[in-house]
Amino acid sequence: QAQFVESGGGLVQPGGSLRLSCVASGFISDYYAISWFRQVPGKEREGISCISSEGDATNYLDSVKGRFTISRDNAKKTVYLQMNNLEPEDTATYYCAAAQTVQNLGGNFKCFGGDYWGRGTQVTVSR
């Protein structure tokens, strides 16, 4: 079964950094834009970043702009999320998924939906 496998989560103090990885398991086309999501128990899952299939366009949730950076290495079938200056509010389970549709209007790149969900990786930001 094709899916993504997330890793790199852990416990970190406020202000710390983590780099999450998202690796395709099974056949998943390289031509998908990839999104990172996060979810806290009892709350809706929210999209926090996405990257185009070629890596030349990205989008970020306002609350993570300037702190998180998404990138991809298609040769390794891996998408990364570098998270710096982490805050307790970033505590969540982080997931990646292939975007079902994308929109790129006037340089405003957006991703919608997700396929091939993995099990996620837990990020906890606490002292």
PDB file of C-alpha atoms in Angstrom:
ATOM      1  CA  GLN A   1       0.000   0.000   0.000  1.00  0.00           C
ATOM      2  CA  ALA A   2       1.482   3.311  -1.058  1.00  0.00           C
ATOM      3  CA  GLN A   3       1.755   5.842   1.724  1.00  0.00           C
ATOM      4  CA  PHE A   4       4.103   8.367   3.229  1.00  0.00           C
ATOM      5  CA  VAL A   5       6.188   7.662   6.321  1.00  0.00           C
ATOM      6  CA  GLU A   6       6.911  10.589   8.616  1.00  0.00           C
ATOM      7  CA  SER A   7       9.820  10.738  11.034  1.00  0.00           C
ATOM      8  CA  GLY A   8      11.939  13.189  12.986  1.00  0.00           C
ATOM      9  CA  GLY A   9       9.526  14.186  15.699  1.00  0.00           C
ATOM     10  CA  GLY A  10      10.394  14.298  19.362  1.00  0.00           C
ATOM     11  CA  LEU A  11      10.484  16.359  22.529  1.00  0.00           C
ATOM     12  CA  VAL A  12      12.168  19.745  22.274  1.00  0.00           C
ATOM     13  CA  GLN A  13      12.306  22.836  24.436  1.00  0.00           C
ATOM     14  CA  PRO A  14      10.752  26.119  23.315  1.00  0.00           C
ATOM     15  CA  GLY A  15      13.080  27.844  20.896  1.00  0.00           C
ATOM     16  CA  GLY A  16      14.521  24.544  19.729  1.00  0.00           C
ATOM     17  CA  SER A  17      14.535  22.963  16.288  1.00  0.00           C
ATOM     18  CA  LEU A  18      13.507  19.736  14.622  1.00  0.00           C
ATOM     19  CA  ARG A  19      13.626  18.504  11.043  1.00  0.00           C
ATOM     20  CA  LEU A  20      10.824  16.245   9.946  1.00  0.00           C
ATOM     21  CA  SER A  21      11.133  13.886   7.012  1.00  0.00           C
ATOM     22  CA  CYS A  22       8.416  12.476   4.790  1.00  0.00           C
ATOM     23  CA  VAL A  23       9.381   9.490   2.665  1.00  0.00           C
ATOM     24  CA  ALA A  24       7.239   7.824   0.040  1.00  0.00           C
ATOM     25  CA  SER A  25       6.678   4.140   0.705  1.00  0.00           C
ATOM     26  CA  GLY A  26       5.515   2.141  -2.271  1.00  0.00           C
ATOM     27  CA  PHE A  27       4.917   3.733  -5.619  1.00  0.00           C
ATOM     28  CA  ILE A  28       3.943   7.373  -5.367  1.00  0.00           C
ATOM     29  CA  SER A  29       4.507   9.610  -8.325  1.00  0.00           C
ATOM     30  CA  ASP A  30       7.179  12.302  -8.065  1.00  0.00           C
ATOM     31  CA  TYR A  31       4.737  14.706  -9.683  1.00  0.00           C
ATOM     32  CA  TYR A  32       2.689  15.380  -6.590  1.00  0.00           C
ATOM     33  CA  ALA A  33       2.860  18.540  -4.588  1.00  0.00           C
ATOM     34  CA  ILE A  34       3.311  17.537  -0.956  1.00  0.00           C
ATOM     35  CA  SER A  35       1.709  19.089   2.085  1.00  0.00           C
ATOM     36  CA  TRP A  36       2.505  18.973   5.775  1.00  0.00           C
ATOM     37  CA  PHE A  37      -0.398  18.989   8.218  1.00  0.00           C
ATOM     38  CA  ARG A  38      -0.645  18.849  11.978  1.00  0.00           C
ATOM     39  CA  GLN A  39      -3.367  17.835  14.388  1.00  0.00           C
ATOM     40  CA  VAL A  40      -3.942  18.181  18.078  1.00  0.00           C
ATOM     41  CA  PRO A  41      -6.417  15.801  19.763  1.00  0.00           C
ATOM     42  CA  GLY A  42      -9.881  17.310  19.739  1.00  0.00           C
ATOM     43  CA  LYS A  43      -9.044  19.839  17.039  1.00  0.00           C
ATOM     44  CA  GLU A  44      -9.268  19.829  13.269  1.00  0.00           C
ATOM     45  CA  ARG A  45      -6.230  18.952  11.242  1.00  0.00           C
ATOM     46  CA  GLU A  46      -4.627  22.050   9.738  1.00  0.00           C
ATOM     47  CA  GLY A  47      -2.423  22.427   6.706  1.00  0.00           C
ATOM     48  CA  ILE A  48       0.800  24.198   7.570  1.00  0.00           C
ATOM     49  CA  SER A  49       2.925  24.063   4.442  1.00  0.00           C
ATOM     50  CA  CYS A  50       3.089  22.659   0.957  1.00  0.00           C
ATOM     51  CA  ILE A  51       5.629  22.442  -1.825  1.00  0.00           C
ATOM     52  CA  SER A  52       5.211  22.040  -5.565  1.00  0.00           C
ATOM     53  CA  SER A  53       6.335  18.900  -7.383  1.00  0.00           C
ATOM     54  CA  GLU A  54       9.501  20.635  -8.621  1.00  0.00           C
ATOM     55  CA  GLY A  55      10.139  22.400  -5.341  1.00  0.00           C
ATOM     56  CA  ASP A  56       9.920  25.853  -6.897  1.00  0.00           C
ATOM     57  CA  ALA A  57       6.798  27.029  -5.111  1.00  0.00           C
ATOM     58  CA  THR A  58       5.855  26.863  -1.452  1.00  0.00           C
ATOM     59  CA  ASN A  59       3.122  27.993   0.879  1.00  0.00           C
ATOM     60  CA  TYR A  60       3.033  28.417   4.661  1.00  0.00           C
ATOM     61  CA  LEU A  61       0.441  28.918   7.363  1.00  0.00           C
ATOM     62  CA  ASP A  62       0.859  32.421   8.753  1.00  0.00           C
ATOM     63  CA  SER A  63       1.717  31.156  12.235  1.00  0.00           C
ATOM     64  CA  VAL A  64       4.761  29.224  10.964  1.00  0.00           C
ATOM     65  CA  LYS A  65       6.081  31.691   8.372  1.00  0.00           C
ATOM     66  CA  GLY A  66       9.672  32.616   9.059  1.00  0.00           C
ATOM     67  CA  ARG A  67      10.116  29.639  11.399  1.00  0.00           C
ATOM     68  CA  PHE A  68       9.380  26.587   9.221  1.00  0.00           C
ATOM     69  CA  THR A  69      10.948  25.745   5.866  1.00  0.00           C
ATOM     70  CA  ILE A  70       9.694  23.042   3.523  1.00  0.00           C
ATOM     71  CA  SER A  71      11.980  21.432   0.948  1.00  0.00           C
ATOM     72  CA  ARG A  72      12.180  18.265  -1.104  1.00  0.00           C
ATOM     73  CA  ASP A  73      14.700  15.918  -2.652  1.00  0.00           C
ATOM     74  CA  ASN A  74      12.935  14.041  -5.417  1.00  0.00           C
ATOM     75  CA  ALA A  75      15.893  11.737  -5.973  1.00  0.00           C
ATOM     76  CA  LYS A  76      15.366  10.504  -2.421  1.00  0.00           C
ATOM     77  CA  LYS A  77      11.556  10.748  -2.638  1.00  0.00           C
ATOM     78  CA  THR A  78      11.715  12.790   0.543  1.00  0.00           C
ATOM     79  CA  VAL A  79      10.128  16.020   1.682  1.00  0.00           C
ATOM     80  CA  TYR A  80      11.499  17.853   4.702  1.00  0.00           C
ATOM     81  CA  LEU A  81      10.073  20.316   7.178  1.00  0.00           C
ATOM     82  CA  GLN A  82      12.717  22.268   9.050  1.00  0.00           C
ATOM     83  CA  MET A  83      11.149  23.735  12.157  1.00  0.00           C
ATOM     84  CA  ASN A  84      13.021  26.422  14.061  1.00  0.00           C
ATOM     85  CA  ASN A  85      12.151  28.542  17.084  1.00  0.00           C
ATOM     86  CA  LEU A  86       9.510  26.031  18.107  1.00  0.00           C
ATOM     87  CA  GLU A  87       6.730  27.116  20.403  1.00  0.00           C
ATOM     88  CA  PRO A  88       4.511  25.083  22.754  1.00  0.00           C
ATOM     89  CA  GLU A  89       1.644  25.818  20.349  1.00  0.00           C
ATOM     90  CA  ASP A  90       3.462  23.758  17.713  1.00  0.00           C
ATOM     91  CA  THR A  91       2.897  20.597  19.759  1.00  0.00           C
ATOM     92  CA  ALA A  92       0.925  18.198  17.562  1.00  0.00           C
ATOM     93  CA  THR A  93       1.127  15.088  15.450  1.00  0.00           C
ATOM     94  CA  TYR A  94       2.568  16.036  12.075  1.00  0.00           C
ATOM     95  CA  TYR A  95       1.516  14.333   8.859  1.00  0.00           C
ATOM     96  CA  CYS A  96       2.447  14.644   5.225  1.00  0.00           C
ATOM     97  CA  ALA A  97       0.306  13.832   2.234  1.00  0.00           C
ATOM     98  CA  ALA A  98       0.191  14.262  -1.512  1.00  0.00           C
ATOM     99  CA  ALA A  99      -1.890  17.276  -2.484  1.00  0.00           C
ATOM    100  CA  GLN A 100      -5.019  16.387  -4.447  1.00  0.00           C
ATOM    101  CA  THR A 101      -5.090  19.705  -6.270  1.00  0.00           C
ATOM    102  CA  VAL A 102      -2.913  22.801  -6.427  1.00  0.00           C
ATOM    103  CA  GLN A 103      -3.473  26.381  -7.425  1.00  0.00           C
ATOM    104  CA  ASN A 104      -0.829  28.828  -8.529  1.00  0.00           C
ATOM    105  CA  LEU A 105      -2.274  32.200  -9.387  1.00  0.00           C
ATOM    106  CA  GLY A 106       0.038  35.156  -9.707  1.00  0.00           C
ATOM    107  CA  GLY A 107       2.685  33.421  -7.636  1.00  0.00           C
ATOM    108  CA  ASN A 108       0.238  32.538  -4.873  1.00  0.00           C
ATOM    109  CA  PHE A 109       0.731  28.793  -4.555  1.00  0.00           C
ATOM    110  CA  LYS A 110      -1.795  26.710  -2.607  1.00  0.00           C
ATOM    111  CA  CYS A 111      -2.434  23.010  -2.063  1.00  0.00           C
ATOM    112  CA  PHE A 112      -5.735  21.313  -1.344  1.00  0.00           C
ATOM    113  CA  GLY A 113      -6.611  17.943   0.118  1.00  0.00           C
ATOM    114  CA  GLY A 114      -4.337  15.006   0.751  1.00  0.00           C
ATOM    115  CA  ASP A 115      -3.735  11.405  -0.282  1.00  0.00           C
ATOM    116  CA  TYR A 116      -1.469   8.588   0.914  1.00  0.00           C
ATOM    117  CA  TRP A 117      -1.571   9.589   4.557  1.00  0.00           C
ATOM    118  CA  GLY A 118       1.032   8.175   6.908  1.00  0.00           C
ATOM    119  CA  ARG A 119       0.770   7.587  10.639  1.00  0.00           C
ATOM    120  CA  GLY A 120       2.383  10.874  11.563  1.00  0.00           C
ATOM    121  CA  THR A 121       5.197  11.846  13.889  1.00  0.00           C
ATOM    122  CA  GLN A 122       4.672  13.450  17.289  1.00  0.00           C
ATOM    123  CA  VAL A 123       6.239  16.812  18.044  1.00  0.00           C
ATOM    124  CA  THR A 124       6.139  18.004  21.641  1.00  0.00           C
ATOM    125  CA  VAL A 125       7.479  21.417  22.594  1.00  0.00           C
ATOM    126  CA  SER A 126       7.811  21.734  26.344  1.00  0.00           C
ATOM    127  CA  ARG A 127      10.285  22.657  29.060  1.00  0.00           C
TER     128      ARG A 127
END
